[in-house]
Amino acid sequence: MQHISFSFSFIILVLTISHQTASSVLINPTSPSDIINQTCKKCADKSSVFSYSFCSASLKAVPVSRAITNLQGLALVAMELAIENATSTISAIKQLLGNETPAPFDPLSSRCLEDCLELYSDGVETLVGAMVAFLGERYDTARVWLSAVMDAAETCEEGFKEMGREAVNPLETENYRLFQLCDIALCIGHLLTSHEGL
Ligand SMILES: *[C@@H]1O[C@H](CO)[C@@H](O)[C@H](O)[C@H]1NC(C)=O
Ligand SMILES: *[C@@H]1O[C@H](CO)[C@@H](O)[C@H](O)[C@H]1NC(C)=O
């Protein structure tokens, strides 16, 4: 929890500093909830897999979002949420694989979980890189990395299907969340590079 609030304070700080540069692309918002609504709507209109309700619920649940008045800031919130989620998923997988005897999963399912553990661990590092790229306004780079993390979430999901272990996939919600959170930042990266704004 402490880590979360620290990160969000960091984001605010960064936003204050980067506000000048990010304000070139924009938006005539009257309130932060307008920006969230408009951004989520624009992204949902562009993509059939993008969930408007997930987007707006996720962003509105974060207190710091209320202070955010630019697209870059919303993307940073989404990436921060993705990192927090992926980190807690890593702990959850370790716990699932962990010390219970007999092993709580059959060997094939355990292998799926081990693959996902690796995908998520790499994913967190990639997300940190994507955040740094975003802060440096290297949106194309950020988008490549975000896509890679979305692929990782899909690969984890498909692993269970391919091994016929769909029924015991304990990571379905986590995969969906990671995918959707990255998709928010990916879409915003696109809006910023295409200079469409809102
Ligand atoms: C944003 O959308 C929600 C429903 O999704 C609505 O209740 C709210 O009034 C909207 N806010 C603005 C500022 O348009
Ligand atoms: C995961 O993301 C959701 C947004 O969909 C957020 O509400 C939740 O707090 C996050 N969980 C963690 C552990 O960060």
JSON list of C-alpha atoms and ligand atoms in Angstrom, two decimals:
[
{"chain": "A", "resi": 1, "resn": "MET", "atom": "CA", "xyz": [0.00, 0.00, 0.00]},
{"chain": "A", "resi": 2, "resn": "GLN", "atom": "CA", "xyz": [2.78, 2.34, 0.93]},
{"chain": "A", "resi": 3, "resn": "HIS", "atom": "CA", "xyz": [4.46, 1.56, -2.34]},
{"chain": "A", "resi": 4, "resn": "ILE", "atom": "CA", "xyz": [1.31, 2.45, -4.24]},
{"chain": "A", "resi": 5, "resn": "SER", "atom": "CA", "xyz": [0.90, 5.85, -2.65]},
{"chain": "A", "resi": 6, "resn": "PHE", "atom": "CA", "xyz": [4.55, 6.57, -3.12]},
{"chain": "A", "resi": 7, "resn": "SER", "atom": "CA", "xyz": [4.29, 5.79, -6.81]},
{"chain": "A", "resi": 8, "resn": "PHE", "atom": "CA", "xyz": [1.24, 7.92, -7.30]},
{"chain": "A", "resi": 9, "resn": "SER", "atom": "CA", "xyz": [2.87, 10.87, -5.58]},
{"chain": "A", "resi": 10, "resn": "PHE", "atom": "CA", "xyz": [5.76, 10.36, -7.93]},
{"chain": "A", "resi": 11, "resn": "ILE", "atom": "CA", "xyz": [3.41, 10.52, -10.87]},
{"chain": "A", "resi": 12, "resn": "ILE", "atom": "CA", "xyz": [1.92, 13.78, -9.66]},
{"chain": "A", "resi": 13, "resn": "LEU", "atom": "CA", "xyz": [5.37, 15.25, -9.32]},
{"chain": "A", "resi": 14, "resn": "VAL", "atom": "CA", "xyz": [6.31, 14.15, -12.80]},
{"chain": "A", "resi": 15, "resn": "LEU", "atom": "CA", "xyz": [3.08, 15.49, -14.20]},
{"chain": "A", "resi": 16, "resn": "THR", "atom": "CA", "xyz": [3.65, 18.86, -12.69]},
{"chain": "A", "resi": 17, "resn": "ILE", "atom": "CA", "xyz": [7.03, 18.95, -14.34]},
{"chain": "A", "resi": 18, "resn": "SER", "atom": "CA", "xyz": [5.94, 17.53, -17.67]},
{"chain": "A", "resi": 19, "resn": "HIS", "atom": "CA", "xyz": [2.69, 19.40, -17.91]},
{"chain": "A", "resi": 20, "resn": "GLN", "atom": "CA", "xyz": [4.17, 22.04, -20.17]},
{"chain": "A", "resi": 21, "resn": "THR", "atom": "CA", "xyz": [5.29, 19.61, -22.84]},
{"chain": "A", "resi": 22, "resn": "ALA", "atom": "CA", "xyz": [2.24, 17.40, -22.70]},
{"chain": "A", "resi": 23, "resn": "SER", "atom": "CA", "xyz": [-0.19, 20.25, -23.04]},
{"chain": "A", "resi": 24, "resn": "SER", "atom": "CA", "xyz": [0.46, 20.59, -26.74]},
{"chain": "A", "resi": 25, "resn": "VAL", "atom": "CA", "xyz": [-1.88, 17.71, -27.42]},
{"chain": "A", "resi": 26, "resn": "LEU", "atom": "CA", "xyz": [-5.26, 18.28, -26.01]},
{"chain": "A", "resi": 27, "resn": "ILE", "atom": "CA", "xyz": [-8.36, 18.32, -24.93]},
{"chain": "A", "resi": 28, "resn": "ASN", "atom": "CA", "xyz": [-10.68, 20.91, -23.60]},
{"chain": "A", "resi": 29, "resn": "PRO", "atom": "CA", "xyz": [-11.75, 19.21, -20.46]},
{"chain": "A", "resi": 30, "resn": "THR", "atom": "CA", "xyz": [-13.86, 20.82, -17.84]},
{"chain": "A", "resi": 31, "resn": "SER", "atom": "CA", "xyz": [-13.23, 18.10, -15.29]},
{"chain": "A", "resi": 32, "resn": "PRO", "atom": "CA", "xyz": [-11.01, 15.05, -14.85]},
{"chain": "A", "resi": 33, "resn": "SER", "atom": "CA", "xyz": [-13.98, 12.74, -15.14]},
{"chain": "A", "resi": 34, "resn": "ASP", "atom": "CA", "xyz": [-14.63, 14.30, -18.55]},
{"chain": "A", "resi": 35, "resn": "ILE", "atom": "CA", "xyz": [-11.13, 13.40, -19.67]},
{"chain": "A", "resi": 36, "resn": "ILE", "atom": "CA", "xyz": [-11.50, 9.86, -18.38]},
{"chain": "A", "resi": 37, "resn": "ASN", "atom": "CA", "xyz": [-14.86, 9.44, -20.08]},
{"chain": "A", "resi": 38, "resn": "GLN", "atom": "CA", "xyz": [-13.72, 10.99, -23.32]},
{"chain": "A", "resi": 39, "resn": "THR", "atom": "CA", "xyz": [-10.47, 9.06, -23.45]},
{"chain": "A", "resi": 40, "resn": "CYS", "atom": "CA", "xyz": [-12.10, 5.73, -22.64]},
{"chain": "A", "resi": 41, "resn": "LYS", "atom": "CA", "xyz": [-14.82, 6.38, -25.20]},
{"chain": "A", "resi": 42, "resn": "LYS", "atom": "CA", "xyz": [-12.39, 7.35, -27.93]},
{"chain": "A", "resi": 43, "resn": "CYS", "atom": "CA", "xyz": [-10.30, 4.23, -27.29]},
{"chain": "A", "resi": 44, "resn": "ALA", "atom": "CA", "xyz": [-13.35, 1.96, -27.15]},
{"chain": "A", "resi": 45, "resn": "ASP", "atom": "CA", "xyz": [-14.53, 3.39, -30.48]},
{"chain": "A", "resi": 46, "resn": "LYS", "atom": "CA", "xyz": [-11.21, 2.43, -32.06]},
{"chain": "A", "resi": 47, "resn": "SER", "atom": "CA", "xyz": [-11.01, -1.13, -30.82]},
{"chain": "A", "resi": 48, "resn": "SER", "atom": "CA", "xyz": [-13.50, -3.91, -30.30]},
{"chain": "A", "resi": 49, "resn": "VAL", "atom": "CA", "xyz": [-11.53, -5.52, -27.48]},
{"chain": "A", "resi": 50, "resn": "PHE", "atom": "CA", "xyz": [-11.10, -2.30, -25.51]},
{"chain": "A", "resi": 51, "resn": "SER", "atom": "CA", "xyz": [-13.57, -2.12, -22.62]},
{"chain": "A", "resi": 52, "resn": "TYR", "atom": "CA", "xyz": [-15.03, 1.32, -21.92]},
{"chain": "A", "resi": 53, "resn": "SER", "atom": "CA", "xyz": [-16.41, 0.27, -18.55]},
{"chain": "A", "resi": 54, "resn": "PHE", "atom": "CA", "xyz": [-13.14, -1.32, -17.40]},
{"chain": "A", "resi": 55, "resn": "CYS", "atom": "CA", "xyz": [-11.24, 1.78, -18.51]},
{"chain": "A", "resi": 56, "resn": "SER", "atom": "CA", "xyz": [-13.42, 4.30, -16.76]},
{"chain": "A", "resi": 57, "resn": "ALA", "atom": "CA", "xyz": [-13.90, 2.23, -13.61]},
{"chain": "A", "resi": 58, "resn": "SER", "atom": "CA", "xyz": [-10.16, 1.56, -13.28]},
{"chain": "A", "resi": 59, "resn": "LEU", "atom": "CA", "xyz": [-9.08, 5.14, -13.80]},
{"chain": "A", "resi": 60, "resn": "LYS", "atom": "CA", "xyz": [-11.80, 6.65, -11.64]},
{"chain": "A", "resi": 61, "resn": "ALA", "atom": "CA", "xyz": [-10.94, 4.32, -8.77]},
{"chain": "A", "resi": 62, "resn": "VAL", "atom": "CA", "xyz": [-7.54, 5.94, -8.41]},
{"chain": "A", "resi": 63, "resn": "PRO", "atom": "CA", "xyz": [-7.75, 9.10, -6.30]},
{"chain": "A", "resi": 64, "resn": "VAL", "atom": "CA", "xyz": [-4.88, 10.78, -8.12]},
{"chain": "A", "resi": 65, "resn": "SER", "atom": "CA", "xyz": [-6.81, 10.60, -11.40]},
{"chain": "A", "resi": 66, "resn": "ARG", "atom": "CA", "xyz": [-8.96, 13.42, -10.14]},
{"chain": "A", "resi": 67, "resn": "ALA", "atom": "CA", "xyz": [-6.02, 15.75, -10.35]},
{"chain": "A", "resi": 68, "resn": "ILE", "atom": "CA", "xyz": [-5.01, 14.72, -13.82]},
{"chain": "A", "resi": 69, "resn": "THR", "atom": "CA", "xyz": [-5.72, 16.98, -16.72]},
{"chain": "A", "resi": 70, "resn": "ASN", "atom": "CA", "xyz": [-3.75, 15.46, -19.54]},
{"chain": "A", "resi": 71, "resn": "LEU", "atom": "CA", "xyz": [-3.59, 12.27, -21.55]},
{"chain": "A", "resi": 72, "resn": "GLN", "atom": "CA", "xyz": [-0.03, 11.47, -20.61]},
{"chain": "A", "resi": 73, "resn": "GLY", "atom": "CA", "xyz": [-1.02, 11.45, -16.94]},
{"chain": "A", "resi": 74, "resn": "LEU", "atom": "CA", "xyz": [-3.86, 9.02, -17.51]},
{"chain": "A", "resi": 75, "resn": "ALA", "atom": "CA", "xyz": [-1.53, 6.68, -19.34]},
{"chain": "A", "resi": 76, "resn": "LEU", "atom": "CA", "xyz": [0.92, 6.80, -16.44]},
{"chain": "A", "resi": 77, "resn": "VAL", "atom": "CA", "xyz": [-1.87, 5.91, -14.01]},
{"chain": "A", "resi": 78, "resn": "ALA", "atom": "CA", "xyz": [-2.87, 2.96, -16.20]},
{"chain": "A", "resi": 79, "resn": "MET", "atom": "CA", "xyz": [0.73, 1.72, -16.38]},
{"chain": "A", "resi": 80, "resn": "GLU", "atom": "CA", "xyz": [1.19, 2.14, -12.66]},
{"chain": "A", "resi": 81, "resn": "LEU", "atom": "CA", "xyz": [-1.95, 0.07, -12.08]},
{"chain": "A", "resi": 82, "resn": "ALA", "atom": "CA", "xyz": [-0.64, -2.54, -14.52]},
{"chain": "A", "resi": 83, "resn": "ILE", "atom": "CA", "xyz": [2.65, -2.76, -12.64]},
{"chain": "A", "resi": 84, "resn": "GLU", "atom": "CA", "xyz": [0.88, -3.06, -9.28]},
{"chain": "A", "resi": 85, "resn": "ASN", "atom": "CA", "xyz": [-1.45, -5.70, -10.64]},
{"chain": "A", "resi": 86, "resn": "ALA", "atom": "CA", "xyz": [1.31, -7.71, -12.29]},
{"chain": "A", "resi": 87, "resn": "THR", "atom": "CA", "xyz": [3.41, -7.54, -9.14]},
{"chain": "A", "resi": 88, "resn": "SER", "atom": "CA", "xyz": [0.58, -8.86, -7.00]},
{"chain": "A", "resi": 89, "resn": "THR", "atom": "CA", "xyz": [-0.11, -11.55, -9.60]},
{"chain": "A", "resi": 90, "resn": "ILE", "atom": "CA", "xyz": [3.51, -12.68, -9.35]},
{"chain": "A", "resi": 91, "resn": "SER", "atom": "CA", "xyz": [3.12, -13.13, -5.59]},
{"chain": "A", "resi": 92, "resn": "ALA", "atom": "CA", "xyz": [-0.15, -14.97, -6.12]},
{"chain": "A", "resi": 93, "resn": "ILE", "atom": "CA", "xyz": [1.44, -17.38, -8.61]},
{"chain": "A", "resi": 94, "resn": "LYS", "atom": "CA", "xyz": [4.35, -18.03, -6.27]},
{"chain": "A", "resi": 95, "resn": "GLN", "atom": "CA", "xyz": [1.89, -18.80, -3.53]},
{"chain": "A", "resi": 96, "resn": "LEU", "atom": "CA", "xyz": [-0.09, -21.13, -5.81]},
{"chain": "A", "resi": 97, "resn": "LEU", "atom": "CA", "xyz": [3.05, -22.98, -6.82]},
{"chain": "A", "resi": 98, "resn": "GLY", "atom": "CA", "xyz": [4.44, -22.82, -3.34]},
{"chain": "A", "resi": 99, "resn": "ASN", "atom": "CA", "xyz": [4.70, -24.87, -0.30]},
{"chain": "A", "resi": 100, "resn": "GLU", "atom": "CA", "xyz": [1.51, -26.89, -0.31]},
{"chain": "A", "resi": 101, "resn": "THR", "atom": "CA", "xyz": [1.99, -30.64, -0.35]},
{"chain": "A", "resi": 102, "resn": "PRO", "atom": "CA", "xyz": [0.78, -32.44, -2.24]},
{"chain": "A", "resi": 103, "resn": "ALA", "atom": "CA", "xyz": [1.14, -29.98, -5.10]},
{"chain": "A", "resi": 104, "resn": "PRO", "atom": "CA", "xyz": [-2.19, -28.25, -5.53]},
{"chain": "A", "resi": 105, "resn": "PHE", "atom": "CA", "xyz": [-2.00, -28.54, -9.31]},
{"chain": "A", "resi": 106, "resn": "ASP", "atom": "CA", "xyz": [-1.29, -31.35, -11.69]},
{"chain": "A", "resi": 107, "resn": "PRO", "atom": "CA", "xyz": [2.14, -31.11, -13.38]},
{"chain": "A", "resi": 108, "resn": "LEU", "atom": "CA", "xyz": [0.81, -29.63, -16.63]},
{"chain": "A", "resi": 109, "resn": "SER", "atom": "CA", "xyz": [-1.05, -26.87, -14.83]},
{"chain": "A", "resi": 110, "resn": "SER", "atom": "CA", "xyz": [1.99, -26.16, -12.72]},
{"chain": "A", "resi": 111, "resn": "ARG", "atom": "CA", "xyz": [3.99, -25.76, -15.88]},
{"chain": "A", "resi": 112, "resn": "CYS", "atom": "CA", "xyz": [1.46, -23.25, -17.19]},
{"chain": "A", "resi": 113, "resn": "LEU", "atom": "CA", "xyz": [1.79, -21.32, -13.97]},
{"chain": "A", "resi": 114, "resn": "GLU", "atom": "CA", "xyz": [5.58, -21.37, -14.17]},
{"chain": "A", "resi": 115, "resn": "ASP", "atom": "CA", "xyz": [5.44, -20.04, -17.72]},
{"chain": "A", "resi": 116, "resn": "CYS", "atom": "CA", "xyz": [3.07, -17.29, -16.59]},
{"chain": "A", "resi": 117, "resn": "LEU", "atom": "CA", "xyz": [5.37, -16.42, -13.70]},
{"chain": "A", "resi": 118, "resn": "GLU", "atom": "CA", "xyz": [8.16, -15.79, -16.16]},
{"chain": "A", "resi": 119, "resn": "LEU", "atom": "CA", "xyz": [5.88, -13.84, -18.51]},
{"chain": "A", "resi": 120, "resn": "TYR", "atom": "CA", "xyz": [4.68, -11.63, -15.68]},
{"chain": "A", "resi": 121, "resn": "SER", "atom": "CA", "xyz": [8.18, -11.08, -14.28]},
{"chain": "A", "resi": 122, "resn": "ASP", "atom": "CA", "xyz": [9.45, -9.95, -17.69]},
{"chain": "A", "resi": 123, "resn": "GLY", "atom": "CA", "xyz": [6.24, -7.98, -18.09]},
{"chain": "A", "resi": 124, "resn": "VAL", "atom": "CA", "xyz": [6.87, -5.85, -15.02]},
{"chain": "A", "resi": 125, "resn": "GLU", "atom": "CA", "xyz": [10.33, -4.92, -16.29]},
{"chain": "A", "resi": 126, "resn": "THR", "atom": "CA", "xyz": [8.93, -4.11, -19.70]},
{"chain": "A", "resi": 127, "resn": "LEU", "atom": "CA", "xyz": [6.23, -1.95, -18.15]},
{"chain": "A", "resi": 128, "resn": "VAL", "atom": "CA", "xyz": [8.78, 0.04, -16.21]},
{"chain": "A", "resi": 129, "resn": "GLY", "atom": "CA", "xyz": [10.60, 0.61, -19.49]},
{"chain": "A", "resi": 130, "resn": "ALA", "atom": "CA", "xyz": [7.34, 1.65, -21.14]},
{"chain": "A", "resi": 131, "resn": "MET", "atom": "CA", "xyz": [6.73, 4.17, -18.37]},
{"chain": "A", "resi": 132, "resn": "VAL", "atom": "CA", "xyz": [10.17, 5.65, -18.77]},
{"chain": "A", "resi": 133, "resn": "ALA", "atom": "CA", "xyz": [9.64, 5.86, -22.52]},
{"chain": "A", "resi": 134, "resn": "PHE", "atom": "CA", "xyz": [6.32, 7.62, -21.94]},
{"chain": "A", "resi": 135, "resn": "LEU", "atom": "CA", "xyz": [7.93, 10.14, -19.64]},
{"chain": "A", "resi": 136, "resn": "GLY", "atom": "CA", "xyz": [10.53, 10.82, -22.32]},
{"chain": "A", "resi": 137, "resn": "GLU", "atom": "CA", "xyz": [7.70, 11.21, -24.84]},
{"chain": "A", "resi": 138, "resn": "ARG", "atom": "CA", "xyz": [9.05, 8.29, -26.85]},
{"chain": "A", "resi": 139, "resn": "TYR", "atom": "CA", "xyz": [5.54, 7.05, -27.47]},
{"chain": "A", "resi": 140, "resn": "ASP", "atom": "CA", "xyz": [6.40, 4.69, -30.33]},
{"chain": "A", "resi": 141, "resn": "THR", "atom": "CA", "xyz": [8.85, 2.82, -28.13]},
{"chain": "A", "resi": 142, "resn": "ALA", "atom": "CA", "xyz": [6.35, 2.76, -25.29]},
{"chain": "A", "resi": 143, "resn": "ARG", "atom": "CA", "xyz": [3.73, 1.29, -27.60]},
{"chain": "A", "resi": 144, "resn": "VAL", "atom": "CA", "xyz": [6.04, -1.51, -28.74]},
{"chain": "A", "resi": 145, "resn": "TRP", "atom": "CA", "xyz": [6.69, -2.46, -25.13]},
{"chain": "A", "resi": 146, "resn": "LEU", "atom": "CA", "xyz": [3.06, -2.20, -24.10]},
{"chain": "A", "resi": 147, "resn": "SER", "atom": "CA", "xyz": [2.11, -4.48, -26.98]},
{"chain": "A", "resi": 148, "resn": "ALA", "atom": "CA", "xyz": [4.72, -6.96, -25.80]},
{"chain": "A", "resi": 149, "resn": "VAL", "atom": "CA", "xyz": [3.14, -7.06, -22.33]},
{"chain": "A", "resi": 150, "resn": "MET", "atom": "CA", "xyz": [-0.32, -7.53, -23.85]},
{"chain": "A", "resi": 151, "resn": "ASP", "atom": "CA", "xyz": [1.08, -10.44, -25.86]},
{"chain": "A", "resi": 152, "resn": "ALA", "atom": "CA", "xyz": [2.49, -11.88, -22.62]},
{"chain": "A", "resi": 153, "resn": "ALA", "atom": "CA", "xyz": [-0.95, -11.75, -20.98]},
{"chain": "A", "resi": 154, "resn": "GLU", "atom": "CA", "xyz": [-2.43, -13.52, -24.00]},
{"chain": "A", "resi": 155, "resn": "THR", "atom": "CA", "xyz": [0.35, -16.08, -24.05]},
{"chain": "A", "resi": 156, "resn": "CYS", "atom": "CA", "xyz": [-0.30, -16.88, -20.40]},
{"chain": "A", "resi": 157, "resn": "GLU", "atom": "CA", "xyz": [-4.00, -17.26, -21.14]},
{"chain": "A", "resi": 158, "resn": "GLU", "atom": "CA", "xyz": [-3.39, -19.46, -24.19]},
{"chain": "A", "resi": 159, "resn": "GLY", "atom": "CA", "xyz": [-0.94, -21.67, -22.31]},
{"chain": "A", "resi": 160, "resn": "PHE", "atom": "CA", "xyz": [-3.77, -23.06, -20.21]},
{"chain": "A", "resi": 161, "resn": "LYS", "atom": "CA", "xyz": [-5.94, -23.59, -23.28]},
{"chain": "A", "resi": 162, "resn": "GLU", "atom": "CA", "xyz": [-3.22, -25.34, -25.24]},
{"chain": "A", "resi": 163, "resn": "MET", "atom": "CA", "xyz": [-2.56, -27.76, -22.44]},
{"chain": "A", "resi": 164, "resn": "GLY", "atom": "CA", "xyz": [-6.25, -28.39, -22.01]},
{"chain": "A", "resi": 165, "resn": "ARG", "atom": "CA", "xyz": [-6.13, -26.80, -18.57]},
{"chain": "A", "resi": 166, "resn": "GLU", "atom": "CA", "xyz": [-8.59, -24.02, -19.22]},
{"chain": "A", "resi": 167, "resn": "ALA", "atom": "CA", "xyz": [-10.79, -25.21, -16.38]},
{"chain": "A", "resi": 168, "resn": "VAL", "atom": "CA", "xyz": [-8.02, -24.71, -13.83]},
{"chain": "A", "resi": 169, "resn": "ASN", "atom": "CA", "xyz": [-6.78, -21.36, -15.11]},
{"chain": "A", "resi": 170, "resn": "PRO", "atom": "CA", "xyz": [-6.59, -19.25, -11.94]},
{"chain": "A", "resi": 171, "resn": "LEU", "atom": "CA", "xyz": [-5.21, -16.24, -13.82]},
{"chain": "A", "resi": 172, "resn": "GLU", "atom": "CA", "xyz": [-8.05, -15.40, -16.15]},
{"chain": "A", "resi": 173, "resn": "THR", "atom": "CA", "xyz": [-9.02, -12.18, -14.36]},
{"chain": "A", "resi": 174, "resn": "GLU", "atom": "CA", "xyz": [-5.39, -11.16, -13.94]},
{"chain": "A", "resi": 175, "resn": "ASN", "atom": "CA", "xyz": [-4.64, -11.70, -17.63]},
{"chain": "A", "resi": 176, "resn": "TYR", "atom": "CA", "xyz": [-7.69, -9.71, -18.63]},
{"chain": "A", "resi": 177, "resn": "ARG", "atom": "CA", "xyz": [-6.79, -6.81, -16.32]},
{"chain": "A", "resi": 178, "resn": "LEU", "atom": "CA", "xyz": [-3.19, -6.66, -17.44]},
{"chain": "A", "resi": 179, "resn": "PHE", "atom": "CA", "xyz": [-4.26, -6.68, -21.07]},
{"chain": "A", "resi": 180, "resn": "GLN", "atom": "CA", "xyz": [-6.87, -3.96, -20.60]},
{"chain": "A", "resi": 181, "resn": "LEU", "atom": "CA", "xyz": [-4.65, -1.70, -18.48]},
{"chain": "A", "resi": 182, "resn": "CYS", "atom": "CA", "xyz": [-1.87, -1.87, -21.08]},
{"chain": "A", "resi": 183, "resn": "ASP", "atom": "CA", "xyz": [-4.42, -1.24, -23.81]},
{"chain": "A", "resi": 184, "resn": "ILE", "atom": "CA", "xyz": [-5.40, 2.05, -22.13]},
{"chain": "A", "resi": 185, "resn": "ALA", "atom": "CA", "xyz": [-1.81, 3.28, -22.20]},
{"chain": "A", "resi": 186, "resn": "LEU", "atom": "CA", "xyz": [-1.30, 1.89, -25.71]},
{"chain": "A", "resi": 187, "resn": "CYS", "atom": "CA", "xyz": [-4.32, 3.75, -27.01]},
{"chain": "A", "resi": 188, "resn": "ILE", "atom": "CA", "xyz": [-3.25, 6.99, -25.33]},
{"chain": "A", "resi": 189, "resn": "GLY", "atom": "CA", "xyz": [0.22, 6.58, -26.84]},
{"chain": "A", "resi": 190, "resn": "HIS", "atom": "CA", "xyz": [-1.50, 6.35, -30.19]},
{"chain": "A", "resi": 191, "resn": "LEU", "atom": "CA", "xyz": [-3.61, 9.44, -29.55]},
{"chain": "A", "resi": 192, "resn": "LEU", "atom": "CA", "xyz": [-0.49, 11.36, -28.57]},
{"chain": "A", "resi": 193, "resn": "THR", "atom": "CA", "xyz": [1.57, 10.31, -31.60]},
{"chain": "A", "resi": 194, "resn": "SER", "atom": "CA", "xyz": [-1.22, 10.77, -34.08]},
{"chain": "A", "resi": 195, "resn": "HIS", "atom": "CA", "xyz": [-1.91, 14.18, -32.53]},
{"chain": "A", "resi": 196, "resn": "GLU", "atom": "CA", "xyz": [-5.56, 13.42, -32.56]},
{"chain": "A", "resi": 197, "resn": "GLY", "atom": "CA", "xyz": [-6.07, 14.49, -28.98]},
{"chain": "A", "resi": 198, "resn": "LEU", "atom": "CA", "xyz": [-9.60, 14.05, -27.90]},
{"chain": "B", "resi": 1, "resn": "LIG", "atom": "C1", "xyz": [-18.92, 9.84, -17.34]},
{"chain": "B", "resi": 1, "resn": "LIG", "atom": "O1", "xyz": [-19.63, 8.65, -17.59]},
{"chain": "B", "resi": 1, "resn": "LIG", "atom": "C2", "xyz": [-20.44, 8.21, -16.51]},
{"chain": "B", "resi": 1, "resn": "LIG", "atom": "C3", "xyz": [-21.05, 6.91, -16.92]},
{"chain": "B", "resi": 1, "resn": "LIG", "atom": "O2", "xyz": [-20.19, 6.12, -17.59]},
{"chain": "B", "resi": 1, "resn": "LIG", "atom": "C4", "xyz": [-21.49, 9.23, -16.19]},
{"chain": "B", "resi": 1, "resn": "LIG", "atom": "O3", "xyz": [-22.23, 8.81, -15.07]},
{"chain": "B", "resi": 1, "resn": "LIG", "atom": "C5", "xyz": [-20.82, 10.55, -15.89]},
{"chain": "B", "resi": 1, "resn": "LIG", "atom": "O4", "xyz": [-21.78, 11.54, -15.72]},
{"chain": "B", "resi": 1, "resn": "LIG", "atom": "C6", "xyz": [-19.88, 10.94, -17.01]},
{"chain": "B", "resi": 1, "resn": "LIG", "atom": "N1", "xyz": [-19.18, 12.12, -16.61]},
{"chain": "B", "resi": 1, "resn": "LIG", "atom": "C7", "xyz": [-19.04, 13.15, -17.42]},
{"chain": "B", "resi": 1, "resn": "LIG", "atom": "C8", "xyz": [-18.35, 14.33, -16.83]},
{"chain": "B", "resi": 1, "resn": "LIG", "atom": "O5", "xyz": [-19.45, 13.15, -18.57]},
{"chain": "B", "resi": 2, "resn": "LIG", "atom": "C1", "xyz": [-5.50, -3.82, -10.37]},
{"chain": "B", "resi": 2, "resn": "LIG", "atom": "O1", "xyz": [-6.14, -2.98, -11.28]},
{"chain": "B", "resi": 2, "resn": "LIG", "atom": "C2", "xyz": [-7.42, -2.58, -10.90]},
{"chain": "B", "resi": 2, "resn": "LIG", "atom": "C3", "xyz": [-7.96, -1.76, -12.02]},
{"chain": "B", "resi": 2, "resn": "LIG", "atom": "O2", "xyz": [-8.74, -2.55, -12.84]},
{"chain": "B", "resi": 2, "resn": "LIG", "atom": "C4", "xyz": [-7.35, -1.79, -9.62]},
{"chain": "B", "resi": 2, "resn": "LIG", "atom": "O3", "xyz": [-8.64, -1.39, -9.23]},
{"chain": "B", "resi": 2, "resn": "LIG", "atom": "C5", "xyz": [-6.72, -2.63, -8.57]},
{"chain": "B", "resi": 2, "resn": "LIG", "atom": "O4", "xyz": [-6.54, -1.87, -7.40]},
{"chain": "B", "resi": 2, "resn": "LIG", "atom": "C6", "xyz": [-5.38, -3.15, -9.02]},
{"chain": "B", "resi": 2, "resn": "LIG", "atom": "N1", "xyz": [-4.87, -4.10, -8.06]},
{"chain": "B", "resi": 2, "resn": "LIG", "atom": "C7", "xyz": [-3.65, -3.99, -7.57]},
{"chain": "B", "resi": 2, "resn": "LIG", "atom": "C8", "xyz": [-3.24, -5.01, -6.59]},
{"chain": "B", "resi": 2, "resn": "LIG", "atom": "O5", "xyz": [-2.90, -3.10, -7.91]}
]
